Tab-separated table of C-alpha atoms in Angstrom:
chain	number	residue	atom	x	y	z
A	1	UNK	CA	74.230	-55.501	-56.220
A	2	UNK	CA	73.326	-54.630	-52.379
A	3	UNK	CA	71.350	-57.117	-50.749
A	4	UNK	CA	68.081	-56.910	-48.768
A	5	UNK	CA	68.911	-57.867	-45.122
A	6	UNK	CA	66.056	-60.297	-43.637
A	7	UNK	CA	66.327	-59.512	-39.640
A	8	UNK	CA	65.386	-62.753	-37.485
A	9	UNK	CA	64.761	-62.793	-33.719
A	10	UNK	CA	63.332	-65.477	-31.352
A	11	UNK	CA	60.245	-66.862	-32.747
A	12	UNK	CA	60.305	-64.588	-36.046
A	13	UNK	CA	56.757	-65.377	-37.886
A	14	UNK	CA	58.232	-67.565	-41.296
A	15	UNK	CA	54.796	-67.301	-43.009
A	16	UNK	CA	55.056	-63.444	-43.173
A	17	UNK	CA	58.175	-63.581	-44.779
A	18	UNK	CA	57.719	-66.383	-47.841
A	19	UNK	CA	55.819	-64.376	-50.427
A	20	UNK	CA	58.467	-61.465	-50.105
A	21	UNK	CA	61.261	-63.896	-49.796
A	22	UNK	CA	59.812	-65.839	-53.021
A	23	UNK	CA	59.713	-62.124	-54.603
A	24	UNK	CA	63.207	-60.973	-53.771
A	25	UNK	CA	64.276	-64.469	-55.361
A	26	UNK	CA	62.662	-64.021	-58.330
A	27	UNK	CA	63.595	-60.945	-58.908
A	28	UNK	CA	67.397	-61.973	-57.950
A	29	UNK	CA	67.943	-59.731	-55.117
A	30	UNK	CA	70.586	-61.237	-52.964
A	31	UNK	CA	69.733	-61.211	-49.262
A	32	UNK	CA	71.446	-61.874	-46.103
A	33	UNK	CA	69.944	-62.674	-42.789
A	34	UNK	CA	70.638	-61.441	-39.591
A	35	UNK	CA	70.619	-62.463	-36.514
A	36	UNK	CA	70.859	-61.438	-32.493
A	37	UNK	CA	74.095	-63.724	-32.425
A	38	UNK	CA	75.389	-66.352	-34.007
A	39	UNK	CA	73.119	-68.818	-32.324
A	40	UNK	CA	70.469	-70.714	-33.952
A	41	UNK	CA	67.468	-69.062	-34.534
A	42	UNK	CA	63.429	-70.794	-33.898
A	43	UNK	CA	60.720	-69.074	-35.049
A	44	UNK	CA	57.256	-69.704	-34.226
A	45	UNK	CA	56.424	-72.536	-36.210
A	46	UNK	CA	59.659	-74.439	-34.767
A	47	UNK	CA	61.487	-73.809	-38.288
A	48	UNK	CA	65.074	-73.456	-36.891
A	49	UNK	CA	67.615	-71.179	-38.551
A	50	UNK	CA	71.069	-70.084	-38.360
A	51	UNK	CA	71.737	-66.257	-40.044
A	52	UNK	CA	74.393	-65.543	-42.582
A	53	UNK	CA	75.789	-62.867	-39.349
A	54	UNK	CA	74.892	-60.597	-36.617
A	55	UNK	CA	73.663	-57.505	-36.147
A	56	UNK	CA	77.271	-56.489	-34.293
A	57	UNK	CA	79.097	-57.954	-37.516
A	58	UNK	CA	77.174	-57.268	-40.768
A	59	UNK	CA	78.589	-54.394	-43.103
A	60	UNK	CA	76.044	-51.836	-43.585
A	61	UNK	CA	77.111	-50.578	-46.767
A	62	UNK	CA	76.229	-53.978	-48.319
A	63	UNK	CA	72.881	-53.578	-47.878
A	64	UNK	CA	69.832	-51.200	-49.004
A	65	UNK	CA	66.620	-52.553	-47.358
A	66	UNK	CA	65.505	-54.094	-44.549
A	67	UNK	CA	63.264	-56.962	-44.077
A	68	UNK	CA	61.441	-57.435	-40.072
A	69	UNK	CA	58.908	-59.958	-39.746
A	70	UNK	CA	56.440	-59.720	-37.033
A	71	UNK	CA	57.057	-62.351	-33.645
A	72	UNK	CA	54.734	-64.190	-31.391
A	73	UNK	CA	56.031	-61.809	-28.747
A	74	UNK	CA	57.458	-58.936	-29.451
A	75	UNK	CA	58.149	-57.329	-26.389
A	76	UNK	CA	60.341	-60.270	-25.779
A	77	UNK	CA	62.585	-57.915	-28.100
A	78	UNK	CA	61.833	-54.486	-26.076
A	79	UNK	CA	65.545	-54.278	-24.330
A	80	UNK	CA	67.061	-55.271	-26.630
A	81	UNK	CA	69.050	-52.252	-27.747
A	82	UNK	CA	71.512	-53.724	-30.064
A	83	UNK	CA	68.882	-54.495	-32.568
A	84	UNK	CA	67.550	-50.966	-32.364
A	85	UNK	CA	70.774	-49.876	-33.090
A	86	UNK	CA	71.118	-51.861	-36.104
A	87	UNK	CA	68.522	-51.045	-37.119
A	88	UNK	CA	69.057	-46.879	-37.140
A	89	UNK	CA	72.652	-47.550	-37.900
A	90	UNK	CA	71.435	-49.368	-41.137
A	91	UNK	CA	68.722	-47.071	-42.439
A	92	UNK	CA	68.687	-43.845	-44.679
A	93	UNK	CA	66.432	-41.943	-46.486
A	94	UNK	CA	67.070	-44.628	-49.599
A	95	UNK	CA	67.261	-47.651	-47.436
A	96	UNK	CA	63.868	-49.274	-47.948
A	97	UNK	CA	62.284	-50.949	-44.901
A	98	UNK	CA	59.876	-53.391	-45.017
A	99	UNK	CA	58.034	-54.354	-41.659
A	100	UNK	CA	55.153	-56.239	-40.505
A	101	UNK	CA	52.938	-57.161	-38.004
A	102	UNK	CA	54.299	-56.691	-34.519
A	103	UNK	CA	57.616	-55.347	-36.029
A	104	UNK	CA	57.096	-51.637	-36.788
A	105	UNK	CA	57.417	-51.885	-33.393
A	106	UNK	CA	60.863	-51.595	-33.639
A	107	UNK	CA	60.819	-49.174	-36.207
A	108	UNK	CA	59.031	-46.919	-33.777
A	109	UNK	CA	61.100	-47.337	-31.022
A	110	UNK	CA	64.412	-46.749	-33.577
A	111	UNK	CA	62.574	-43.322	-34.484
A	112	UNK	CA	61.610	-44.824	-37.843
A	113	UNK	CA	58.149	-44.199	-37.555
A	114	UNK	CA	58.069	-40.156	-37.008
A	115	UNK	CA	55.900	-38.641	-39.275
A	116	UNK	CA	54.924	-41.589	-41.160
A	117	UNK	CA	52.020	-43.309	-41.734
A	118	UNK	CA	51.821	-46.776	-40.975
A	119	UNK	CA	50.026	-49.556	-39.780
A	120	UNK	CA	51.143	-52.449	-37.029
A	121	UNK	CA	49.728	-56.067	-36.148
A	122	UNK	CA	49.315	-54.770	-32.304
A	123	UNK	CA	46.194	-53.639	-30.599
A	124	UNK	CA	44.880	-50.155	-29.940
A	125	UNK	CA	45.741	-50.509	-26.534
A	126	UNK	CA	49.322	-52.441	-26.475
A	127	UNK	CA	49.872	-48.997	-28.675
A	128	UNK	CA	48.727	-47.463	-26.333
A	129	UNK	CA	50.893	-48.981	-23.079
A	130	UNK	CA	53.948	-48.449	-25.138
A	131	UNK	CA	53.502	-45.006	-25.801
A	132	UNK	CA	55.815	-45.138	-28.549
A	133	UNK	CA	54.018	-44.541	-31.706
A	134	UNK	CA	51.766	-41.426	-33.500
A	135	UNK	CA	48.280	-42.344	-32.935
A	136	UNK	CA	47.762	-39.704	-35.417
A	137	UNK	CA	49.723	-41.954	-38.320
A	138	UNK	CA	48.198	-44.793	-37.759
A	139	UNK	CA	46.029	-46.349	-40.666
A	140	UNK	CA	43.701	-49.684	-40.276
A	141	UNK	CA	44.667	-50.846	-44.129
A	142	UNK	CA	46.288	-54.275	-44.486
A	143	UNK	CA	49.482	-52.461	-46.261
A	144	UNK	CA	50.884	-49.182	-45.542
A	145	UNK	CA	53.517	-47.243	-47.910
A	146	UNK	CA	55.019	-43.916	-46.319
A	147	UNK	CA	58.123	-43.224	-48.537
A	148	UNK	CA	60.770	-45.641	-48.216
A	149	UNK	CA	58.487	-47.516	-44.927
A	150	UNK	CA	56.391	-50.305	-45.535
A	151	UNK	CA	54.519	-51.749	-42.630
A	152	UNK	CA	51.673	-54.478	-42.978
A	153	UNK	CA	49.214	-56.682	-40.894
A	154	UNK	CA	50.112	-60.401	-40.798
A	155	UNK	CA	47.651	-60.969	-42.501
A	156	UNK	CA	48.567	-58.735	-45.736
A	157	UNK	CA	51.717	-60.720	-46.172
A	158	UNK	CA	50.747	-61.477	-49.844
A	159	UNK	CA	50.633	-58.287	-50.680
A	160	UNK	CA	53.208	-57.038	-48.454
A	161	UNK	CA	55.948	-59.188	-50.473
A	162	UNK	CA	55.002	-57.148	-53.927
A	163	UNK	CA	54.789	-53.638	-52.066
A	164	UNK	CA	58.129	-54.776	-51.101
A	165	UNK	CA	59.028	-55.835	-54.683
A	166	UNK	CA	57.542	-53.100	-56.071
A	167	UNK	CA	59.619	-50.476	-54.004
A	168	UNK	CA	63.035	-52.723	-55.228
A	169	UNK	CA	62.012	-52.020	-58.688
A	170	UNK	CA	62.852	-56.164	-58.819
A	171	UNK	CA	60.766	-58.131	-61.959
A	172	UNK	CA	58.898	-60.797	-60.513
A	173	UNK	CA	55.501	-62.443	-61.912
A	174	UNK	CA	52.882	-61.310	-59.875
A	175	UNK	CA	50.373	-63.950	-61.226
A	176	UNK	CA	52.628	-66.274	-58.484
A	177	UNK	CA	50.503	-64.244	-55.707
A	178	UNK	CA	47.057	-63.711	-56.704
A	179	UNK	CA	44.908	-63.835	-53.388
């Protein structure tokens, strides 16, 4: 079985990642995370991590979706080109992506984000100063489904996980995540 790749940067948000972690466990899709490098990794909270491999060494064929969870700063990410290459290197039309918060972000700036509708943890007018993504496709809901794209709010991460769970086909007991 291909495994869901769970991306983590500097200061990764871990709370927007545990109900669709918890999911893809249930549900026993293997995962692998990813880092920058192979040093360790501390996301916001201080929870310190060390990924399974990099974004330079991980095979993409052993994977078919994508994980992002938002940052505390994203644009503490913006050169870093490597990870944007990953992450269009990694993606077809099957691949599903799952992304919240400040990380469609990177989806837009990969070309991810083209014609889709989504939705992004970032202000109107960060968008804005970016210049990066389709006014036009942008939606105010919590949890936004394009295709094979999810994108979410921080604060959707509930049901972000089972959109996520959902789009794996995976069996997992919902009744685990009632809001």
């Amino acid at each position: 079985m291909k495994k869901t790749a769970v991306l983590l940067y500097p200061q990764f948000s871990e709370y927007e990642l545990s109900v669709a972690l918890s999911i893809l466990m249930q549900g026993n899709k293997p995962i692998v995370t990813v880092g920058l490098s192979k040093q360790p990794i501390k996301g916001e909270s201080g929870l310190t991590c060390v990924a399974d491999t990099t974004i330079h060494e991980i095979n993409d064929d052993e994977i078919d979706s994508l994980l992002l969870p938002g940052c505390m700063d994203i644009m503490t990410l913006i050169d870093e080109q490597g990870l944007i290459e990953f992450i269009k290197k990694a993606t077809s039309e099957d691949t599903i992506i799952a992304s919240i918060s400040s990380s469609p972000f990177l989806l837009a700036k990969a070309g991810l984000l083209r014609g889709k509708k989504y939705t992004v943890g970032l202000t109107v007018e960060d968008m804005e100063k970016l210049g990066i993504f389709e006014k036009e496709n942008y939606s105010d809901d919590i949890v936004v489904q394009d295709g094979n794209i999810i994108t979410a709010r921080g604060r959707g991460f509930i049901r972000f996980g089972i959109y996520l769970g959902n789009a794996l086909n995976l069996e997992f007991d919902k009744k685990w995540f009632i809001e």
